[in-house]
């Protein structure tokens, strides 16, 4: 379990460590891009946040592709090397790490939006959700 000051220090250490990464791409440096945000109304309630672009092959194409590591998997892609490929679906993922004062641990929250800006809903059938290790 953490204290609030330990969480703040760990977050600032993470930001400092990856600030000098050779690439701005999250695909190359997965811990890149986090920023510290102070709560707008309550002092000392800061949190980490970042926005990343992720891409996915549509399910009907992913099932027939030999070079796709996981069927329909969402993966972060380096936009500097991304080829123009109309078969990829693009998403914007807003990610947050906050301190849970109840459980005294970091908590990860995210929002996922499609290319039109609409939120992507969770699948209606939870049995269809697969977790990739």
CSV table of N, CA and C in Angstrom, one decimal:
chain,number,residue,atom,x,y,z
A,1,UNK,N,0.8,-1.2,0.0
A,1,UNK,CA,0.0,0.0,0.0
A,1,UNK,C,0.9,1.2,0.0
A,2,UNK,N,0.4,2.3,-0.6
A,2,UNK,CA,1.1,3.5,-0.8
A,2,UNK,C,0.5,4.7,0.1
A,3,UNK,N,1.3,5.6,0.3
A,3,UNK,CA,0.7,6.9,0.9
A,3,UNK,C,0.6,7.8,-0.3
A,4,UNK,N,-0.2,8.9,-0.2
A,4,UNK,CA,-0.3,9.9,-1.2
A,4,UNK,C,1.1,10.5,-1.6
A,5,UNK,N,1.9,10.9,-0.7
A,5,UNK,CA,3.2,11.4,-1.1
A,5,UNK,C,4.1,10.4,-1.9
A,6,UNK,N,4.0,9.1,-1.5
A,6,UNK,CA,4.7,8.1,-2.2
A,6,UNK,C,4.2,7.9,-3.7
A,7,UNK,N,2.9,8.0,-3.8
A,7,UNK,CA,2.3,7.9,-5.2
A,7,UNK,C,2.8,9.1,-6.0
A,8,UNK,N,2.7,10.3,-5.4
A,8,UNK,CA,3.2,11.5,-6.1
A,8,UNK,C,4.6,11.4,-6.6
A,9,UNK,N,5.5,10.9,-5.6
A,9,UNK,CA,6.9,10.8,-5.9
A,9,UNK,C,7.2,9.7,-7.0
A,10,UNK,N,6.4,8.6,-7.0
A,10,UNK,CA,6.6,7.6,-8.0
A,10,UNK,C,6.2,8.1,-9.4
A,11,UNK,N,5.1,8.8,-9.4
A,11,UNK,CA,4.6,9.4,-10.7
A,11,UNK,C,5.6,10.3,-11.3
A,12,UNK,N,6.1,11.2,-10.4
A,12,UNK,CA,7.1,12.2,-10.9
A,12,UNK,C,8.4,11.5,-11.4
A,13,UNK,N,8.8,10.4,-10.7
A,13,UNK,CA,10.0,9.6,-11.1
A,13,UNK,C,9.7,9.0,-12.4
A,14,UNK,N,8.5,8.4,-12.7
A,14,UNK,CA,8.2,7.8,-14.0
A,14,UNK,C,8.3,8.8,-15.1
A,15,UNK,N,7.7,10.0,-14.9
A,15,UNK,CA,7.8,11.1,-15.9
A,15,UNK,C,9.2,11.5,-16.2
A,16,UNK,N,10.0,11.6,-15.1
A,16,UNK,CA,11.4,12.0,-15.3
A,16,UNK,C,12.2,11.0,-16.0
A,17,UNK,N,12.0,9.7,-15.7
A,17,UNK,CA,12.8,8.6,-16.3
A,17,UNK,C,12.5,8.5,-17.8
A,18,UNK,N,11.3,8.7,-18.2
A,18,UNK,CA,11.0,8.5,-19.7
A,18,UNK,C,10.9,9.8,-20.4
A,19,UNK,N,11.2,10.9,-19.8
A,19,UNK,CA,11.2,12.2,-20.5
A,19,UNK,C,12.3,12.3,-21.5
A,20,UNK,N,13.4,11.6,-21.3
A,20,UNK,CA,14.6,11.6,-22.2
A,20,UNK,C,14.6,10.4,-23.2
A,21,UNK,N,13.4,9.8,-23.4
A,21,UNK,CA,13.4,8.6,-24.3
A,21,UNK,C,13.7,9.1,-25.7
A,22,UNK,N,14.4,8.3,-26.5
A,22,UNK,CA,14.8,8.7,-27.8
A,22,UNK,C,13.6,8.9,-28.8
A,23,UNK,N,12.5,8.4,-28.5
A,23,UNK,CA,11.3,8.5,-29.4
A,23,UNK,C,10.1,9.0,-28.6
A,24,UNK,N,9.3,9.8,-29.3
A,24,UNK,CA,8.1,10.3,-28.7
A,24,UNK,C,7.0,9.3,-28.8
A,25,UNK,N,7.2,8.2,-29.6
A,25,UNK,CA,6.2,7.2,-29.9
A,25,UNK,C,6.0,6.3,-28.7
A,26,UNK,N,4.7,6.1,-28.4
A,26,UNK,CA,4.4,5.1,-27.3
A,26,UNK,C,4.6,3.7,-27.7
A,27,UNK,N,4.6,3.5,-29.1
A,27,UNK,CA,4.8,2.1,-29.6
A,27,UNK,C,6.3,1.7,-29.3
A,28,UNK,N,7.2,2.7,-29.4
A,28,UNK,CA,8.6,2.4,-29.2
A,28,UNK,C,9.0,2.4,-27.7
A,29,UNK,N,8.4,3.4,-27.0
A,29,UNK,CA,8.7,3.6,-25.6
A,29,UNK,C,7.3,3.6,-24.9
A,30,UNK,N,6.8,2.4,-24.4
A,30,UNK,CA,5.5,2.4,-23.9
A,30,UNK,C,5.2,3.2,-22.7
A,31,UNK,N,6.2,3.6,-21.9
A,31,UNK,CA,5.9,4.4,-20.8
A,31,UNK,C,6.0,5.9,-21.0
A,32,UNK,N,6.2,6.3,-22.3
A,32,UNK,CA,6.4,7.7,-22.7
A,32,UNK,C,5.0,8.4,-22.7
A,33,UNK,N,5.0,9.7,-22.5
A,33,UNK,CA,3.9,10.5,-22.7
A,33,UNK,C,3.0,10.8,-21.5
A,34,UNK,N,3.4,10.3,-20.3
A,34,UNK,CA,2.6,10.6,-19.2
A,34,UNK,C,2.9,12.0,-18.7
A,35,UNK,N,1.9,12.8,-18.3
A,35,UNK,CA,2.1,14.1,-17.7
A,35,UNK,C,1.4,14.2,-16.3
A,36,UNK,N,1.9,15.0,-15.5
A,36,UNK,CA,1.3,15.2,-14.2
A,36,UNK,C,0.2,16.3,-14.3
A,37,UNK,N,-0.9,16.0,-13.8
A,37,UNK,CA,-2.0,17.0,-13.8
A,37,UNK,C,-2.5,17.2,-12.4
A,38,UNK,N,-2.6,18.5,-12.0
A,38,UNK,CA,-3.1,18.8,-10.7
A,38,UNK,C,-4.6,18.9,-10.8
A,39,UNK,N,-5.3,18.5,-9.8
A,39,UNK,CA,-6.8,18.6,-9.7
A,39,UNK,C,-7.2,20.0,-9.8
A,40,UNK,N,-8.2,20.4,-10.5
A,40,UNK,CA,-8.6,21.8,-10.7
A,40,UNK,C,-9.1,22.4,-9.5
A,41,UNK,N,-9.7,21.7,-8.6
A,41,UNK,CA,-10.4,22.2,-7.4
A,41,UNK,C,-9.7,21.9,-6.1
A,42,UNK,N,-9.1,20.7,-6.0
A,42,UNK,CA,-8.5,20.2,-4.8
A,42,UNK,C,-7.0,20.1,-4.9
A,43,UNK,N,-6.3,20.9,-4.1
A,43,UNK,CA,-4.8,20.8,-4.1
A,43,UNK,C,-4.3,19.5,-3.6
A,44,UNK,N,-3.2,19.1,-4.1
A,44,UNK,CA,-2.5,17.8,-3.7
A,44,UNK,C,-3.3,16.6,-4.1
A,45,UNK,N,-4.1,16.7,-5.2
A,45,UNK,CA,-4.8,15.5,-5.7
A,45,UNK,C,-4.5,15.3,-7.2
A,46,UNK,N,-3.2,15.3,-7.5
A,46,UNK,CA,-2.8,15.2,-8.8
A,46,UNK,C,-2.9,13.8,-9.3
A,47,UNK,N,-2.7,13.6,-10.7
A,47,UNK,CA,-2.8,12.3,-11.3
A,47,UNK,C,-2.0,12.3,-12.6
A,48,UNK,N,-1.7,11.2,-13.1
A,48,UNK,CA,-1.1,11.0,-14.4
A,48,UNK,C,-2.1,10.9,-15.5
A,49,UNK,N,-1.8,11.5,-16.6
A,49,UNK,CA,-2.7,11.4,-17.8
A,49,UNK,C,-1.9,11.4,-19.1
A,50,UNK,N,-2.5,10.8,-20.1
A,50,UNK,CA,-1.9,10.8,-21.4
A,50,UNK,C,-2.9,10.4,-22.4
A,51,UNK,N,-2.7,10.8,-23.7
A,51,UNK,CA,-3.6,10.4,-24.8
A,51,UNK,C,-2.7,9.7,-25.8
A,52,UNK,N,-3.1,8.5,-26.3
A,52,UNK,CA,-2.3,7.7,-27.3
A,52,UNK,C,-3.3,7.3,-28.4
A,53,UNK,N,-2.7,7.2,-29.6
A,53,UNK,CA,-3.4,6.7,-30.7
A,53,UNK,C,-3.2,5.2,-30.8
A,54,UNK,N,-4.2,4.4,-31.0
A,54,UNK,CA,-4.1,3.0,-31.2
A,54,UNK,C,-4.8,2.5,-32.4
A,55,UNK,N,-4.4,1.4,-33.0
A,55,UNK,CA,-4.9,1.0,-34.3
A,55,UNK,C,-5.3,-0.5,-34.2
A,56,UNK,N,-6.2,-0.9,-35.0
A,56,UNK,CA,-6.7,-2.3,-35.0
A,56,UNK,C,-7.1,-2.7,-36.4
A,57,UNK,N,-6.8,-3.9,-36.8
A,57,UNK,CA,-7.3,-4.4,-38.0
A,57,UNK,C,-8.7,-4.8,-37.7
A,58,UNK,N,-9.6,-4.5,-38.7
A,58,UNK,CA,-11.0,-5.0,-38.5
A,58,UNK,C,-11.0,-6.5,-38.3
A,59,UNK,N,-12.0,-7.0,-37.5
A,59,UNK,CA,-12.0,-8.5,-37.2
A,59,UNK,C,-12.0,-9.3,-38.4
A,60,UNK,N,-12.8,-9.0,-39.5
A,60,UNK,CA,-12.9,-9.8,-40.6
A,60,UNK,C,-11.5,-9.9,-41.4
A,61,UNK,N,-10.7,-8.9,-41.3
A,61,UNK,CA,-9.4,-8.9,-41.9
A,61,UNK,C,-8.4,-9.6,-41.0
A,62,UNK,N,-8.5,-9.4,-39.7
A,62,UNK,CA,-7.5,-9.9,-38.7
A,62,UNK,C,-7.6,-11.4,-38.7
A,63,UNK,N,-8.7,-12.0,-39.0
A,63,UNK,CA,-8.8,-13.5,-39.0
A,63,UNK,C,-8.1,-14.1,-40.1
A,64,UNK,N,-7.9,-13.4,-41.2
A,64,UNK,CA,-7.2,-13.9,-42.4
A,64,UNK,C,-5.8,-13.4,-42.6
A,65,UNK,N,-5.3,-12.7,-41.6
A,65,UNK,CA,-4.0,-12.1,-41.7
A,65,UNK,C,-2.9,-12.9,-40.9
A,66,UNK,N,-1.8,-13.3,-41.6
A,66,UNK,CA,-0.8,-14.1,-41.0
A,66,UNK,C,0.1,-13.2,-40.1
A,67,UNK,N,0.2,-11.9,-40.5
A,67,UNK,CA,1.1,-11.0,-39.8
A,67,UNK,C,0.5,-10.3,-38.6
A,68,UNK,N,-0.7,-10.6,-38.3
A,68,UNK,CA,-1.4,-10.0,-37.1
A,68,UNK,C,-1.1,-10.9,-35.9
A,69,UNK,N,-0.5,-10.3,-34.8
A,69,UNK,CA,-0.1,-11.1,-33.7
A,69,UNK,C,-1.3,-11.7,-32.9
A,70,UNK,N,-2.4,-10.9,-32.9
A,70,UNK,CA,-3.6,-11.4,-32.2
A,70,UNK,C,-4.8,-10.9,-33.0
A,71,UNK,N,-5.8,-11.8,-33.1
A,71,UNK,CA,-6.9,-11.4,-33.9
A,71,UNK,C,-7.7,-10.2,-33.4
A,72,UNK,N,-7.7,-9.2,-34.2
A,72,UNK,CA,-8.4,-8.0,-33.8
A,72,UNK,C,-7.8,-7.2,-32.7
A,73,UNK,N,-6.6,-7.5,-32.3
A,73,UNK,CA,-5.9,-6.9,-31.2
A,73,UNK,C,-5.7,-5.4,-31.4
A,74,UNK,N,-5.9,-4.6,-30.4
A,74,UNK,CA,-5.6,-3.2,-30.5
A,74,UNK,C,-4.2,-3.0,-30.0
A,75,UNK,N,-3.4,-2.3,-30.8
A,75,UNK,CA,-2.0,-2.1,-30.5
A,75,UNK,C,-1.6,-0.7,-30.8
A,76,UNK,N,-0.6,-0.2,-30.0
A,76,UNK,CA,-0.1,1.1,-30.2
A,76,UNK,C,0.8,1.0,-31.4
A,77,UNK,N,0.8,2.1,-32.2
A,77,UNK,CA,1.6,2.1,-33.4
A,77,UNK,C,2.4,3.4,-33.5
A,78,UNK,N,3.6,3.3,-33.9
A,78,UNK,CA,4.4,4.5,-34.1
A,78,UNK,C,3.9,5.2,-35.3
A,79,UNK,N,3.4,6.4,-35.2
A,79,UNK,CA,2.8,7.1,-36.3
A,79,UNK,C,3.9,7.6,-37.4
A,80,UNK,N,5.1,7.6,-37.0
A,80,UNK,CA,6.2,8.0,-37.9
A,80,UNK,C,6.5,6.9,-38.9
A,81,UNK,N,6.2,5.7,-38.6
A,81,UNK,CA,6.4,4.6,-39.5
A,81,UNK,C,5.2,3.9,-40.0
A,82,UNK,N,4.0,4.4,-39.6
A,82,UNK,CA,2.8,3.9,-40.0
A,82,UNK,C,2.5,4.2,-41.5
A,83,UNK,N,2.3,3.1,-42.2
A,83,UNK,CA,2.0,3.3,-43.6
A,83,UNK,C,0.5,3.7,-43.7
A,84,UNK,N,0.2,4.4,-44.8
A,84,UNK,CA,-1.2,4.7,-45.0
A,84,UNK,C,-1.9,3.4,-45.3
A,85,UNK,N,-2.8,3.0,-44.5
A,85,UNK,CA,-3.4,1.7,-44.6
A,85,UNK,C,-4.9,1.8,-44.2
A,86,UNK,N,-5.7,1.8,-45.3
A,86,UNK,CA,-7.1,2.0,-45.0
A,86,UNK,C,-7.8,0.8,-44.2
A,87,UNK,N,-7.1,-0.3,-44.1
A,87,UNK,CA,-7.6,-1.5,-43.4
A,87,UNK,C,-7.5,-1.4,-41.9
A,88,UNK,N,-6.8,-0.4,-41.4
A,88,UNK,CA,-6.6,-0.2,-40.0
A,88,UNK,C,-7.7,0.7,-39.4
A,89,UNK,N,-8.3,0.3,-38.3
A,89,UNK,CA,-9.2,1.2,-37.6
A,89,UNK,C,-8.4,2.0,-36.6
A,90,UNK,N,-8.6,3.3,-36.5
A,90,UNK,CA,-7.9,4.1,-35.5
A,90,UNK,C,-8.8,4.5,-34.4
A,91,UNK,N,-8.1,4.6,-33.2
A,91,UNK,CA,-8.8,4.9,-32.0
A,91,UNK,C,-8.0,5.9,-31.2
A,92,UNK,N,-8.6,6.7,-30.4
A,92,UNK,CA,-7.9,7.6,-29.4
A,92,UNK,C,-8.2,7.0,-28.0
A,93,UNK,N,-7.1,6.8,-27.3
A,93,UNK,CA,-7.3,6.3,-25.9
A,93,UNK,C,-6.7,7.3,-24.9
A,94,UNK,N,-7.6,7.8,-24.1
A,94,UNK,CA,-7.2,8.7,-23.0
A,94,UNK,C,-7.0,7.8,-21.7
A,95,UNK,N,-5.8,7.9,-21.2
A,95,UNK,CA,-5.4,7.0,-20.0
A,95,UNK,C,-5.1,7.9,-18.8
A,96,UNK,N,-5.5,7.4,-17.6
A,96,UNK,CA,-5.3,8.1,-16.4
A,96,UNK,C,-4.8,7.1,-15.3
A,97,UNK,N,-3.9,7.5,-14.5
A,97,UNK,CA,-3.5,6.8,-13.3
A,97,UNK,C,-3.8,7.7,-12.1
A,98,UNK,N,-4.6,7.3,-11.2
A,98,UNK,CA,-5.0,8.1,-10.1
A,98,UNK,C,-4.7,7.3,-8.8
A,99,UNK,N,-4.7,8.0,-7.7
A,99,UNK,CA,-4.4,7.3,-6.4
A,99,UNK,C,-5.8,7.0,-5.8
A,100,UNK,N,-6.0,5.7,-5.5
A,100,UNK,CA,-7.2,5.3,-4.8
A,100,UNK,C,-7.0,5.5,-3.3
A,101,UNK,N,-7.6,6.5,-2.7
A,101,UNK,CA,-7.4,6.7,-1.3
A,101,UNK,C,-8.1,5.6,-0.4
A,102,UNK,N,-9.1,4.9,-1.0
A,102,UNK,CA,-9.8,3.8,-0.3
A,102,UNK,C,-8.9,2.6,-0.2
A,103,UNK,N,-8.3,2.2,-1.3
A,103,UNK,CA,-7.4,1.0,-1.3
A,103,UNK,C,-6.0,1.3,-1.2
A,104,UNK,N,-5.6,2.6,-1.3
A,104,UNK,CA,-4.2,3.0,-1.2
A,104,UNK,C,-3.3,2.4,-2.3
A,105,UNK,N,-3.8,2.3,-3.5
A,105,UNK,CA,-3.1,1.8,-4.6
A,105,UNK,C,-3.3,2.7,-5.8
A,106,UNK,N,-2.5,2.6,-6.8
A,106,UNK,CA,-2.8,3.3,-8.1
A,106,UNK,C,-3.9,2.6,-8.8
A,107,UNK,N,-4.8,3.4,-9.5
A,107,UNK,CA,-5.9,2.9,-10.2
A,107,UNK,C,-5.8,3.4,-11.7
A,108,UNK,N,-6.0,2.5,-12.6
A,108,UNK,CA,-5.9,2.8,-14.1
A,108,UNK,C,-7.3,3.0,-14.6
A,109,UNK,N,-7.5,4.1,-15.3
A,109,UNK,CA,-8.8,4.4,-16.0
A,109,UNK,C,-8.5,4.7,-17.4
A,110,UNK,N,-9.4,4.4,-18.3
A,110,UNK,CA,-9.2,4.8,-19.7
A,110,UNK,C,-10.5,5.0,-20.4
A,111,UNK,N,-10.5,5.8,-21.4
A,111,UNK,CA,-11.6,6.1,-22.3
A,111,UNK,C,-11.1,5.8,-23.7
A,112,UNK,N,-11.9,5.1,-24.5
A,112,UNK,CA,-11.5,4.8,-25.9
A,112,UNK,C,-12.6,5.4,-26.9
A,113,UNK,N,-12.1,6.1,-27.9
A,113,UNK,CA,-12.9,6.8,-28.8
A,113,UNK,C,-12.6,6.3,-30.2
A,114,UNK,N,-13.6,6.1,-31.1
A,114,UNK,CA,-13.3,5.7,-32.5
A,114,UNK,C,-12.9,7.0,-33.3
A,115,UNK,N,-12.7,6.8,-34.6
A,115,UNK,CA,-12.2,7.9,-35.4
A,115,UNK,C,-13.2,9.0,-35.6
A,116,UNK,N,-14.4,8.8,-35.3
A,116,UNK,CA,-15.4,9.9,-35.4
A,116,UNK,C,-15.6,10.6,-34.0
A,117,UNK,N,-14.9,10.1,-33.0
A,117,UNK,CA,-14.9,10.8,-31.7
A,117,UNK,C,-16.0,10.2,-30.8
A,118,UNK,N,-16.7,9.1,-31.2
A,118,UNK,CA,-17.7,8.5,-30.4
A,118,UNK,C,-17.0,7.5,-29.4
A,119,UNK,N,-17.5,7.4,-28.2
A,119,UNK,CA,-17.0,6.5,-27.3
A,119,UNK,C,-17.2,5.0,-27.8
A,120,UNK,N,-16.2,4.2,-27.5
A,120,UNK,CA,-16.3,2.8,-27.9
A,120,UNK,C,-16.9,2.0,-26.7
A,121,UNK,N,-18.1,1.4,-26.9
A,121,UNK,CA,-18.7,0.7,-25.8
A,121,UNK,C,-18.0,-0.6,-25.5
A,122,UNK,N,-18.1,-1.1,-24.3
A,122,UNK,CA,-17.6,-2.4,-23.9
A,122,UNK,C,-18.5,-3.5,-24.6
A,123,UNK,N,-17.9,-4.6,-24.9
A,123,UNK,CA,-18.8,-5.7,-25.5
A,123,UNK,C,-19.9,-6.0,-24.6
A,124,UNK,N,-21.1,-6.3,-25.2
A,124,UNK,CA,-22.2,-6.7,-24.4
A,124,UNK,C,-22.1,-8.1,-23.8
A,125,UNK,N,-21.3,-8.9,-24.4
A,125,UNK,CA,-21.1,-10.3,-23.9
A,125,UNK,C,-19.7,-10.4,-23.3
A,126,UNK,N,-19.5,-10.3,-22.0
A,126,UNK,CA,-18.2,-10.3,-21.4
A,126,UNK,C,-17.4,-11.6,-21.7
A,127,UNK,N,-18.0,-12.7,-22.0
A,127,UNK,CA,-17.3,-13.9,-22.4
A,127,UNK,C,-16.4,-13.7,-23.6
A,128,UNK,N,-16.7,-12.7,-24.4
A,128,UNK,CA,-16.0,-12.5,-25.7
A,128,UNK,C,-14.8,-11.6,-25.5
A,129,UNK,N,-14.5,-11.2,-24.3
A,129,UNK,CA,-13.3,-10.4,-24.0
A,129,UNK,C,-12.1,-11.3,-23.7
A,130,UNK,N,-11.1,-11.1,-24.5
A,130,UNK,CA,-9.9,-11.8,-24.2
A,130,UNK,C,-8.8,-10.9,-23.8
A,131,UNK,N,-7.9,-11.4,-22.9
A,131,UNK,CA,-6.8,-10.6,-22.4
A,131,UNK,C,-5.5,-11.2,-23.0
A,132,UNK,N,-4.7,-10.4,-23.6
A,132,UNK,CA,-3.4,-10.8,-24.1
A,132,UNK,C,-2.3,-10.6,-23.1
A,133,UNK,N,-1.5,-11.6,-22.9
A,133,UNK,CA,-0.4,-11.5,-22.0
A,133,UNK,C,0.8,-11.0,-22.8
